[in-house]
Amino acid sequence: MMKRFRSNPMRAAILSCALGALFVATPALSEDLMQIYRDAQQNDPSLAAARAIWQATQERIPQARSGLLPNVSGSGVGNVNDFHEAIHGPLPPDTPNPINRTFRSGTLSVSASQPLYRMQNKVAYDQAKQQVSQADYQFSSIQQDLILRVAQAYFDVLLAEFNVDLAVSQKAAVSENLAQSKRNFEVGVATITDTNEAQAKYDSIVAQEISARNDLDNKRTALRAIIGRFPEPLKKLGKGFDPPLPSPNQLDFWVDHALADNLQVKIAGYNYDIATLEVDRQKAGHYPTLDLVASYSGQWGTGATNLSSPFDIRQAQIGFALNVPIYQGGFVNSKVREAIALQDNARQNVEVARRAALFNAQTGFTGVNSAAASVKANEQAVSSAQVAYESNRLGQEVGVRTNLDVLNTQQNVFQARRDLAQAYFNYLIGVLRLKSAIGTLSEQDLEEVNRRLQG
């Protein structure tokens, strides 16, 4: 549970003024983070592709199980025959010549086999079960990735909107300063230098505003690529934000859970298990196979080439079929060596995944702590910059500060606001990434962040 923001009244008043553009009332029809996420679930092509792969992988088990179940096939043939035979030469007395005969004939056969011992098929079935279990973690990983992508894109838009609002506010403030400098120069109480400095600051802010608006368009387009449409106005952060530290605030806890529960570590572990089974499956190429086989066939006809009477023949068989591989040109040995090499590759990939999980957990943990401290530091920086600006304005009125001093301190105020907004978003994204590092990131975590948009 995230804590409520607590501060002294003076600091709260300064921050409330300084962050007016960040924490503002949003229209009633604004979309929140969960609404954007629901649209992403329906329209994101990466998630849809992953769901299709997951569904396809579920078929691995029935496909592999078929190699352990009976195999039954049937065939039938029916013919109409027109037979003609003429013998040119001496024949025994009373021998018909030529022979013309028309008759019908047909065959029907059914065969079945039941594997009794096929080690390769048994191992393939075990592999299929591992692949299906692995697919669950792979799809969960894609779902977690969607949560992170949606949150990142959402806050990128908010920050870009804030930068535009900040540029507009800054332009208005500098414009007022420029107008005052021109008036002071006209009445002879200021030099042309003050006017030129104010004009330069104004021109710079205009350029920054153009850049900020372009960045906002890009960020909204990036969000559109996820949800399939341009978003409506987005809800902003609520007031009263006091970022809590990770709980428990112990690095070992997060590292241990990452090594045990990180989804990429689990996926790599399944790859290793599947590769190990593949070694067994290829070795089984040396083993004999034993099947129970049975067949039934029937033939009938109204005659034949050498028979003028109808006939009906039936035959049934049942027995065992044993196949013992003796030599296959070294193919099986080569496949075993290949499988062992791929098993070693999978083993190394497990270590790669573990180290990446450890790195992500450690950097995520320190990142959240650093972001929380950064929020506090930037809040103080905003307060200090605001006080410095007010002091310089007062100093200008009494003649101890120049117009450039006021413009510079004013620029510091806006920069401090921008840094604070970035610190807020860095913290929220950092919390989600830390939970992703230990494999626990879920919609509930996104909902907790979303509640901050309704304050």
GROMACS .gro file of C-alpha atoms in nm:
model
  455
    1MET     CA    1   0.000   0.000   0.000
    2MET     CA    2   0.141   0.341  -0.097
    3LYS     CA    3   0.156   0.609   0.172
    4ARG     CA    4  -0.006   0.952   0.167
    5PHE     CA    5   0.208   1.259   0.102
    6ARG     CA    6   0.297   1.452   0.420
    7SER     CA    7   0.469   1.791   0.431
    8ASN     CA    8   0.461   2.124   0.613
    9PRO     CA    9   0.199   2.379   0.496
   10MET     CA   10   0.452   2.621   0.343
   11ARG     CA   11   0.622   2.351   0.136
   12ALA     CA   12   0.286   2.211   0.025
   13ALA     CA   13   0.173   2.557  -0.088
   14ILE     CA   14   0.488   2.611  -0.294
   15LEU     CA   15   0.468   2.267  -0.453
   16SER     CA   16   0.098   2.309  -0.526
   17CYS     CA   17   0.174   2.625  -0.717
   18ALA     CA   18   0.481   2.486  -0.890
   19LEU     CA   19   0.315   2.164  -1.005
   20GLY     CA   20  -0.016   2.307  -1.112
   21ALA     CA   21   0.038   2.181  -1.464
   22LEU     CA   22   0.115   1.828  -1.348
   23PHE     CA   23  -0.158   1.777  -1.091
   24VAL     CA   24  -0.462   1.931  -1.258
   25ALA     CA   25  -0.824   1.837  -1.279
   26THR     CA   26  -0.889   1.632  -1.589
   27PRO     CA   27  -1.210   1.621  -1.795
   28ALA     CA   28  -1.477   1.382  -1.681
   29LEU     CA   29  -1.441   1.182  -2.001
   30SER     CA   30  -1.064   1.138  -1.962
   31GLU     CA   31  -0.925   0.789  -1.996
   32ASP     CA   32  -0.728   0.631  -1.716
   33LEU     CA   33  -0.446   0.381  -1.722
   34MET     CA   34  -0.670   0.074  -1.687
   35GLN     CA   35  -0.894   0.182  -1.975
   36ILE     CA   36  -0.588   0.217  -2.196
   37TYR     CA   37  -0.465  -0.124  -2.077
   38ARG     CA   38  -0.799  -0.291  -2.157
   39ASP     CA   39  -0.785  -0.151  -2.509
   40ALA     CA   40  -0.428  -0.275  -2.542
   41GLN     CA   41  -0.537  -0.624  -2.440
   42GLN     CA   42  -0.790  -0.621  -2.722
   43ASN     CA   43  -0.585  -0.449  -2.991
   44ASP     CA   44  -0.213  -0.497  -2.931
   45PRO     CA   45  -0.081  -0.717  -3.216
   46SER     CA   46   0.213  -0.849  -3.012
   47LEU     CA   47  -0.021  -0.985  -2.745
   48ALA     CA   48  -0.254  -1.129  -3.008
   49ALA     CA   49   0.038  -1.304  -3.178
   50ALA     CA   50   0.156  -1.444  -2.844
   51ARG     CA   51  -0.194  -1.570  -2.766
   52ALA     CA   52  -0.204  -1.751  -3.101
   53ILE     CA   53   0.134  -1.912  -3.029
   54TRP     CA   54   0.009  -2.022  -2.687
   55GLN     CA   55  -0.302  -2.179  -2.840
   56ALA     CA   56  -0.093  -2.356  -3.104
   57THR     CA   57   0.143  -2.494  -2.840
   58GLN     CA   58  -0.147  -2.655  -2.654
   59GLU     CA   59  -0.175  -2.899  -2.945
   60ARG     CA   60   0.171  -3.039  -2.878
   61ILE     CA   61   0.034  -3.282  -2.616
   62PRO     CA   62  -0.237  -3.450  -2.828
   63GLN     CA   63   0.007  -3.465  -3.119
   64ALA     CA   64   0.274  -3.637  -2.909
   65ARG     CA   65   0.021  -3.860  -2.733
   66SER     CA   66  -0.090  -3.993  -3.071
   67GLY     CA   67   0.245  -4.171  -3.094
   68LEU     CA   68   0.147  -4.383  -2.792
   69LEU     CA   69  -0.208  -4.465  -2.903
   70PRO     CA   70  -0.338  -4.720  -3.157
   71ASN     CA   71  -0.309  -4.640  -3.523
   72VAL     CA   72  -0.594  -4.778  -3.734
   73SER     CA   73  -0.632  -4.748  -4.110
   74GLY     CA   74  -0.865  -4.897  -4.368
   75SER     CA   75  -0.874  -4.920  -4.744
   76GLY     CA   76  -1.113  -5.049  -5.003
   77VAL     CA   77  -1.112  -5.098  -5.378
   78GLY     CA   78  -1.399  -5.183  -5.615
   79ASN     CA   79  -1.356  -5.259  -5.986
   80VAL     CA   80  -1.556  -5.353  -6.292
   81ASN     CA   81  -1.343  -5.575  -6.515
   82ASP     CA   82  -1.377  -5.642  -6.887
   83PHE     CA   83  -1.156  -5.938  -6.977
   84HIS     CA   84  -1.077  -6.054  -7.331
   85GLU     CA   85  -0.834  -6.332  -7.426
   86ALA     CA   86  -0.769  -6.481  -7.772
   87ILE     CA   87  -0.512  -6.756  -7.831
   88HIS     CA   88  -0.367  -6.795  -8.179
   89GLY     CA   89  -0.247  -7.151  -8.217
   90PRO     CA   90  -0.354  -7.511  -8.159
   91LEU     CA   91  -0.568  -7.569  -7.848
   92PRO     CA   92  -0.714  -7.879  -7.682
   93PRO     CA   93  -1.057  -7.979  -7.805
   94ASP     CA   94  -1.356  -7.793  -7.656
   95THR     CA   95  -1.133  -7.506  -7.534
   96PRO     CA   96  -1.321  -7.178  -7.567
   97ASN     CA   97  -1.137  -6.926  -7.778
   98PRO     CA   98  -1.157  -6.635  -7.751
   99ILE     CA   99  -1.265  -6.576  -7.388
  100ASN     CA  100  -1.480  -6.269  -7.314
  101ARG     CA  101  -1.574  -6.216  -6.955
  102THR     CA  102  -1.710  -5.919  -6.761
  103PHE     CA  103  -1.704  -5.933  -6.380
  104ARG     CA  104  -1.691  -5.720  -6.068
  105SER     CA  105  -1.434  -5.751  -5.787
  106GLY     CA  106  -1.340  -5.568  -5.469
  107THR     CA  107  -1.112  -5.574  -5.166
  108LEU     CA  108  -1.152  -5.434  -4.816
  109SER     CA  109  -0.879  -5.425  -4.554
  110VAL     CA  110  -0.837  -5.287  -4.203
  111SER     CA  111  -0.506  -5.275  -4.015
  112ALA     CA  112  -0.422  -5.160  -3.664
  113SER     CA  113  -0.108  -5.125  -3.456
  114GLN     CA  114  -0.059  -5.046  -3.090
  115PRO     CA  115   0.288  -4.934  -2.982
  116LEU     CA  116   0.408  -5.143  -2.690
  117TYR     CA  117   0.762  -5.013  -2.666
  118ARG     CA  118   0.868  -4.698  -2.850
  119MET     CA  119   1.100  -4.497  -2.626
  120GLN     CA  120   1.130  -4.208  -2.869
  121ASN     CA  121   0.753  -4.156  -2.867
  122LYS     CA  122   0.743  -4.170  -2.486
  123VAL     CA  123   1.015  -3.906  -2.455
  124ALA     CA  124   0.844  -3.689  -2.718
  125TYR     CA  125   0.528  -3.698  -2.507
  126ASP     CA  126   0.724  -3.585  -2.200
  127GLN     CA  127   0.875  -3.305  -2.408
  128ALA     CA  128   0.532  -3.191  -2.521
  129LYS     CA  129   0.413  -3.161  -2.163
  130GLN     CA  130   0.715  -2.945  -2.082
  131GLN     CA  131   0.655  -2.729  -2.387
  132VAL     CA  132   0.295  -2.666  -2.290
  133SER     CA  133   0.397  -2.569  -1.936
  134GLN     CA  134   0.667  -2.343  -2.076
  135ALA     CA  135   0.412  -2.175  -2.305
  136ASP     CA  136   0.217  -2.059  -2.000
  137TYR     CA  137   0.522  -1.872  -1.870
  138GLN     CA  138   0.601  -1.735  -2.216
  139PHE     CA  139   0.251  -1.593  -2.248
  140SER     CA  140   0.270  -1.453  -1.894
  141SER     CA  141   0.596  -1.284  -1.990
  142ILE     CA  142   0.428  -1.119  -2.289
  143GLN     CA  143   0.143  -1.005  -2.065
  144GLN     CA  144   0.389  -0.850  -1.821
  145ASP     CA  145   0.568  -0.684  -2.111
  146LEU     CA  146   0.235  -0.535  -2.223
  147ILE     CA  147   0.176  -0.389  -1.877
  148LEU     CA  148   0.519  -0.224  -1.885
  149ARG     CA  149   0.475  -0.098  -2.242
  150VAL     CA  150   0.133   0.048  -2.167
  151ALA     CA  151   0.250   0.216  -1.846
  152GLN     CA  152   0.563   0.355  -2.014
  153ALA     CA  153   0.368   0.486  -2.314
  154TYR     CA  154   0.097   0.633  -2.087
  155PHE     CA  155   0.344   0.821  -1.868
  156ASP     CA  156   0.546   0.927  -2.172
  157VAL     CA  157   0.233   1.102  -2.299
  158LEU     CA  158   0.167   1.261  -1.959
  159LEU     CA  159   0.525   1.387  -1.936
  160ALA     CA  160   0.510   1.520  -2.293
  161GLU     CA  161   0.182   1.699  -2.213
  162PHE     CA  162   0.341   1.842  -1.900
  163ASN     CA  163   0.639   1.966  -2.102
  164VAL     CA  164   0.404   2.141  -2.345
  165ASP     CA  165   0.209   2.302  -2.060
  166LEU     CA  166   0.537   2.401  -1.899
  167ALA     CA  167   0.664   2.557  -2.223
  168VAL     CA  168   0.339   2.752  -2.264
  169SER     CA  169   0.357   2.879  -1.905
  170GLN     CA  170   0.723   2.964  -1.943
  171LYS     CA  171   0.657   3.148  -2.270
  172ALA     CA  172   0.383   3.351  -2.103
  173ALA     CA  173   0.609   3.443  -1.813
  174VAL     CA  174   0.901   3.538  -2.037
  175SER     CA  175   0.668   3.729  -2.267
  176GLU     CA  176   0.550   3.937  -1.972
  177ASN     CA  177   0.912   3.998  -1.872
  178LEU     CA  178   0.996   4.098  -2.229
  179ALA     CA  179   0.709   4.345  -2.241
  180GLN     CA  180   0.817   4.497  -1.910
  181SER     CA  181   1.177   4.526  -2.032
  182LYS     CA  182   1.060   4.710  -2.343
  183ARG     CA  183   0.851   4.948  -2.135
  184ASN     CA  184   1.141   5.014  -1.898
  185PHE     CA  185   1.372   5.081  -2.193
  186GLU     CA  186   1.122   5.322  -2.346
  187VAL     CA  187   1.103   5.528  -2.025
  188GLY     CA  188   1.480   5.513  -1.981
  189VAL     CA  189   1.501   5.305  -1.663
  190ALA     CA  190   1.660   4.999  -1.833
  191THR     CA  191   1.918   4.933  -2.100
  192ILE     CA  192   1.869   4.771  -2.438
  193THR     CA  193   2.068   4.477  -2.302
  194ASP     CA  194   1.780   4.379  -2.073
  195THR     CA  195   1.542   4.384  -2.369
  196ASN     CA  196   1.776   4.178  -2.585
  197GLU     CA  197   1.826   3.922  -2.310
  198ALA     CA  198   1.451   3.888  -2.259
  199GLN     CA  199   1.398   3.857  -2.635
  200ALA     CA  200   1.660   3.584  -2.659
  201LYS     CA  201   1.497   3.392  -2.375
  202TYR     CA  202   1.156   3.428  -2.539
  203ASP     CA  203   1.281   3.303  -2.876
  204SER     CA  204   1.446   3.006  -2.704
  205ILE     CA  205   1.121   2.916  -2.526
  206VAL     CA  206   0.925   2.935  -2.853
  207ALA     CA  207   1.166   2.682  -3.004
  208GLN     CA  208   1.130   2.461  -2.696
  209GLU     CA  209   0.752   2.473  -2.724
  210ILE     CA  210   0.765   2.360  -3.088
  211SER     CA  211   0.993   2.072  -2.991
  212ALA     CA  212   0.769   1.979  -2.697
  213ARG     CA  213   0.458   1.968  -2.915
  214ASN     CA  214   0.636   1.751  -3.170
  215ASP     CA  215   0.747   1.515  -2.893
  216LEU     CA  216   0.388   1.496  -2.766
  217ASP     CA  217   0.266   1.397  -3.113
  218ASN     CA  218   0.530   1.123  -3.125
  219LYS     CA  219   0.439   0.991  -2.780
  220ARG     CA  220   0.069   0.982  -2.864
  221THR     CA  221   0.151   0.796  -3.187
  222ALA     CA  222   0.354   0.543  -2.987
  223LEU     CA  223   0.055   0.482  -2.760
  224ARG     CA  224  -0.169   0.451  -3.064
  225ALA     CA  225   0.054   0.171  -3.194
  226ILE     CA  226  -0.037  -0.030  -2.883
  227ILE     CA  227  -0.411   0.037  -2.852
  228GLY     CA  228  -0.494   0.084  -3.221
  229ARG     CA  229  -0.635   0.438  -3.192
  230PHE     CA  230  -0.540   0.783  -3.070
  231PRO     CA  231  -0.616   0.812  -2.698
  232GLU     CA  232  -0.863   1.055  -2.548
  233PRO     CA  233  -0.727   1.305  -2.291
  234LEU     CA  234  -0.550   1.107  -2.020
  235LYS     CA  235  -0.596   1.139  -1.648
  236LYS     CA  236  -0.302   1.291  -1.466
  237LEU     CA  237  -0.145   1.208  -1.133
  238GLY     CA  238  -0.345   1.285  -0.825
  239LYS     CA  239  -0.212   1.505  -0.546
  240GLY     CA  240  -0.057   1.377  -0.228
  241PHE     CA  241   0.222   1.159  -0.363
  242ASP     CA  242   0.473   1.022  -0.114
  243PRO     CA  243   0.655   0.731  -0.281
  244PRO     CA  244   0.712   0.441  -0.041
  245LEU     CA  245   1.029   0.233  -0.049
  246PRO     CA  246   1.025  -0.133  -0.156
  247SER     CA  247   0.879  -0.367   0.103
  248PRO     CA  248   1.078  -0.538   0.236
  249ASN     CA  249   1.355  -0.288   0.176
  250GLN     CA  250   1.620  -0.562   0.156
  251LEU     CA  251   1.810  -0.638  -0.162
  252ASP     CA  252   1.856  -1.008  -0.082
  253PHE     CA  253   1.479  -1.063  -0.077
  254TRP     CA  254   1.434  -0.928  -0.429
  255VAL     CA  255   1.743  -1.102  -0.567
  256ASP     CA  256   1.643  -1.439  -0.422
  257HIS     CA  257   1.290  -1.411  -0.564
  258ALA     CA  258   1.424  -1.304  -0.902
  259LEU     CA  259   1.652  -1.608  -0.923
  260ALA     CA  260   1.365  -1.838  -0.827
  261ASP     CA  261   1.061  -1.680  -0.991
  262ASN     CA  262   1.173  -1.457  -1.277
  263LEU     CA  263   0.976  -1.567  -1.583
  264GLN     CA  264   1.274  -1.566  -1.817
  265VAL     CA  265   1.463  -1.789  -1.574
  266LYS     CA  266   1.170  -2.030  -1.568
  267ILE     CA  267   1.144  -2.028  -1.948
  268ALA     CA  268   1.517  -2.095  -1.980
  269GLY     CA  269   1.484  -2.376  -1.727
  270TYR     CA  270   1.214  -2.540  -1.936
  271ASN     CA  271   1.434  -2.506  -2.243
  272TYR     CA  272   1.707  -2.694  -2.061
  273ASP     CA  273   1.466  -2.968  -1.950
  274ILE     CA  274   1.336  -3.005  -2.305
  275ALA     CA  275   1.692  -3.018  -2.440
  276THR     CA  276   1.780  -3.288  -2.186
  277LEU     CA  277   1.482  -3.493  -2.298
  278GLU     CA  278   1.590  -3.443  -2.657
  279VAL     CA  279   1.920  -3.615  -2.576
  280ASP     CA  280   1.722  -3.911  -2.440
  281ARG     CA  281   1.495  -3.911  -2.744
  282GLN     CA  282   1.786  -3.925  -2.987
  283LYS     CA  283   1.960  -4.199  -2.787
  284ALA     CA  284   1.639  -4.399  -2.812
  285GLY     CA  285   1.705  -4.421  -3.185
  286HIS     CA  286   1.932  -4.715  -3.094
  287TYR     CA  287   1.653  -4.898  -2.912
  288PRO     CA  288   1.425  -5.163  -3.065
  289THR     CA  289   1.055  -5.100  -3.112
  290LEU     CA  290   0.773  -5.343  -3.043
  291ASP     CA  291   0.415  -5.307  -3.170
  292LEU     CA  292   0.102  -5.517  -3.144
  293VAL     CA  293  -0.035  -5.544  -3.498
  294ALA     CA  294  -0.358  -5.682  -3.639
  295SER     CA  295  -0.519  -5.683  -3.982
  296TYR     CA  296  -0.834  -5.802  -4.155
  297SER     CA  297  -0.891  -5.824  -4.529
  298GLY     CA  298  -1.164  -5.952  -4.756
  299GLN     CA  299  -1.189  -6.006  -5.130
  300TRP     CA  300  -1.499  -6.072  -5.338
  301GLY     CA  301  -1.592  -6.091  -5.701
  302THR     CA  302  -1.842  -6.223  -5.953
  303GLY     CA  303  -1.554  -6.386  -6.133
  304ALA     CA  304  -1.190  -6.351  -6.221
  305THR     CA  305  -0.965  -6.380  -6.521
  306ASN     CA  306  -0.935  -6.753  -6.463
  307LEU     CA  307  -1.261  -6.808  -6.279
  308SER     CA  308  -1.618  -6.780  -6.399
  309SER     CA  309  -1.784  -6.836  -6.060
  310PRO     CA  310  -1.835  -6.583  -5.776
  311PHE     CA  311  -1.588  -6.597  -5.488
  312ASP     CA  312  -1.546  -6.453  -5.133
  313ILE     CA  313  -1.212  -6.468  -4.947
  314ARG     CA  314  -1.152  -6.346  -4.589
  315GLN     CA  315  -0.832  -6.333  -4.385
  316ALA     CA  316  -0.745  -6.204  -4.033
  317GLN     CA  317  -0.405  -6.172  -3.864
  318ILE     CA  318  -0.275  -6.065  -3.522
  319GLY     CA  319   0.077  -6.066  -3.388
  320PHE     CA  320   0.382  -5.864  -3.285
  321ALA     CA  321   0.615  -5.654  -3.496
  322LEU     CA  322   0.970  -5.614  -3.367
  323ASN     CA  323   1.216  -5.377  -3.527
  324VAL     CA  324   1.582  -5.378  -3.418
  325PRO     CA  325   1.799  -5.099  -3.561
  326ILE     CA  326   2.147  -5.229  -3.636
  327TYR     CA  327   2.321  -4.967  -3.846
  328GLN     CA  328   2.186  -4.643  -3.991
  329GLY     CA  329   2.500  -4.492  -4.137
  330GLY     CA  330   2.594  -4.306  -3.817
  331PHE     CA  331   2.279  -4.090  -3.831
  332VAL     CA  332   2.166  -4.163  -3.475
  333ASN     CA  333   2.510  -4.100  -3.324
  334SER     CA  334   2.529  -3.768  -3.504
  335LYS     CA  335   2.184  -3.666  -3.376
  336VAL     CA  336   2.289  -3.757  -3.021
  337ARG     CA  337   2.600  -3.540  -3.045
  338GLU     CA  338   2.390  -3.254  -3.182
  339ALA     CA  339   2.139  -3.287  -2.898
  340ILE     CA  340   2.416  -3.287  -2.636
  341ALA     CA  341   2.562  -2.967  -2.783
  342LEU     CA  342   2.217  -2.801  -2.779
  343GLN     CA  343   2.167  -2.918  -2.421
  344ASP     CA  344   2.489  -2.739  -2.323
  345ASN     CA  345   2.363  -2.430  -2.505
  346ALA     CA  346   2.039  -2.444  -2.304
  347ARG     CA  347   2.237  -2.487  -1.982
  348GLN     CA  348   2.440  -2.174  -2.056
  349ASN     CA  349   2.122  -1.983  -2.143
  350VAL     CA  350   1.983  -2.067  -1.801
  351GLU     CA  351   2.287  -1.900  -1.648
  352VAL     CA  352   2.244  -1.602  -1.880
  353ALA     CA  353   1.880  -1.568  -1.768
  354ARG     CA  354   1.977  -1.598  -1.400
  355ARG     CA  355   2.240  -1.328  -1.429
  356ALA     CA  356   2.001  -1.101  -1.618
  357ALA     CA  357   1.737  -1.159  -1.350
  358LEU     CA  358   1.988  -1.080  -1.077
  359PHE     CA  359   2.093  -0.764  -1.260
  360ASN     CA  360   1.734  -0.650  -1.316
  361ALA     CA  361   1.639  -0.717  -0.955
  362GLN     CA  362   1.940  -0.532  -0.819
  363THR     CA  363   1.911  -0.233  -1.052
  364GLY     CA  364   1.534  -0.231  -1.007
  365PHE     CA  365   1.565  -0.230  -0.629
  366THR     CA  366   1.826   0.046  -0.622
  367GLY     CA  367   1.635   0.229  -0.894
  368VAL     CA  368   1.315   0.243  -0.689
  369ASN     CA  369   1.505   0.364  -0.383
  370SER     CA  370   1.690   0.617  -0.594
  371ALA     CA  371   1.370   0.734  -0.763
  372ALA     CA  372   1.197   0.776  -0.426
  373ALA     CA  373   1.490   0.982  -0.301
  374SER     CA  374   1.492   1.175  -0.627
  375VAL     CA  375   1.127   1.269  -0.579
  376LYS     CA  376   1.206   1.408  -0.235
  377ALA     CA  377   1.514   1.592  -0.361
  378ASN     CA  378   1.333   1.740  -0.662
  379GLU     CA  379   1.043   1.850  -0.445
  380GLN     CA  380   1.293   2.044  -0.236
  381ALA     CA  381   1.458   2.172  -0.553
  382VAL     CA  382   1.126   2.309  -0.677
  383SER     CA  383   1.069   2.483  -0.345
  384SER     CA  384   1.421   2.630  -0.344
  385ALA     CA  385   1.401   2.741  -0.707
  386GLN     CA  386   1.069   2.912  -0.643
  387VAL     CA  387   1.209   3.097  -0.341
  388ALA     CA  388   1.520   3.198  -0.538
  389TYR     CA  389   1.302   3.330  -0.819
  390GLU     CA  390   1.088   3.539  -0.583
  391SER     CA  391   1.402   3.673  -0.416
  392ASN     CA  392   1.554   3.775  -0.749
  393ARG     CA  393   1.235   3.949  -0.856
  394LEU     CA  394   1.240   4.146  -0.532
  395GLY     CA  395   1.610   4.216  -0.584
  396GLN     CA  396   1.539   4.347  -0.933
  397GLU     CA  397   1.276   4.584  -0.796
  398VAL     CA  398   1.526   4.736  -0.552
  399GLY     CA  399   1.806   4.739  -0.809
  400VAL     CA  400   2.039   4.467  -0.676
  401ARG     CA  401   1.949   4.204  -0.939
  402THR     CA  402   1.944   4.232  -1.316
  403ASN     CA  403   1.680   4.120  -1.560
  404LEU     CA  404   1.910   3.832  -1.664
  405ASP     CA  405   1.924   3.714  -1.302
  406VAL     CA  406   1.546   3.698  -1.290
  407LEU     CA  407   1.523   3.514  -1.621
  408ASN     CA  408   1.783   3.259  -1.513
  409THR     CA  409   1.614   3.184  -1.181
  410GLN     CA  410   1.279   3.162  -1.359
  411GLN     CA  411   1.433   2.908  -1.597
  412ASN     CA  412   1.556   2.712  -1.294
  413VAL     CA  413   1.201   2.695  -1.159
  414PHE     CA  414   1.065   2.545  -1.478
  415GLN     CA  415   1.357   2.303  -1.506
  416ALA     CA  416   1.300   2.190  -1.146
  417ARG     CA  417   0.933   2.127  -1.221
  418ARG     CA  418   1.026   1.919  -1.526
  419ASP     CA  419   1.279   1.717  -1.325
  420LEU     CA  420   1.022   1.652  -1.053
  421ALA     CA  421   0.764   1.529  -1.303
  422GLN     CA  422   1.024   1.296  -1.456
  423ALA     CA  423   1.113   1.169  -1.107
  424TYR     CA  424   0.748   1.084  -1.035
  425PHE     CA  425   0.713   0.882  -1.353
  426ASN     CA  426   1.052   0.714  -1.310
  427TYR     CA  427   0.942   0.596  -0.967
  428LEU     CA  428   0.610   0.451  -1.087
  429ILE     CA  429   0.770   0.270  -1.381
  430GLY     CA  430   1.053   0.153  -1.155
  431VAL     CA  431   0.808  -0.013  -0.915
  432LEU     CA  432   0.646  -0.204  -1.203
  433ARG     CA  433   0.982  -0.311  -1.343
  434LEU     CA  434   1.099  -0.434  -1.003
  435LYS     CA  435   0.791  -0.653  -0.969
  436SER     CA  436   0.844  -0.778  -1.323
  437ALA     CA  437   1.200  -0.876  -1.230
  438ILE     CA  438   1.066  -1.121  -0.970
  439GLY     CA  439   0.783  -1.244  -1.193
  440THR     CA  440   0.493  -1.108  -0.987
  441LEU     CA  441   0.382  -0.810  -1.200
  442SER     CA  442   0.006  -0.828  -1.253
  443GLU     CA  443  -0.298  -0.619  -1.334
  444GLN     CA  444  -0.341  -0.549  -0.963
  445ASP     CA  445  -0.011  -0.360  -0.964
  446LEU     CA  446  -0.130  -0.154  -1.259
  447GLU     CA  447  -0.458  -0.087  -1.081
  448GLU     CA  448  -0.265   0.039  -0.777
  449VAL     CA  449  -0.080   0.285  -0.997
  450ASN     CA  450  -0.407   0.375  -1.169
  451ARG     CA  451  -0.562   0.477  -0.836
  452ARG     CA  452  -0.305   0.755  -0.818
  453LEU     CA  453  -0.462   0.907  -1.130
  454GLN     CA  454  -0.793   0.958  -0.956
  455GLY     CA  455  -0.678   1.165  -0.664
   0.00000   0.00000   0.00000
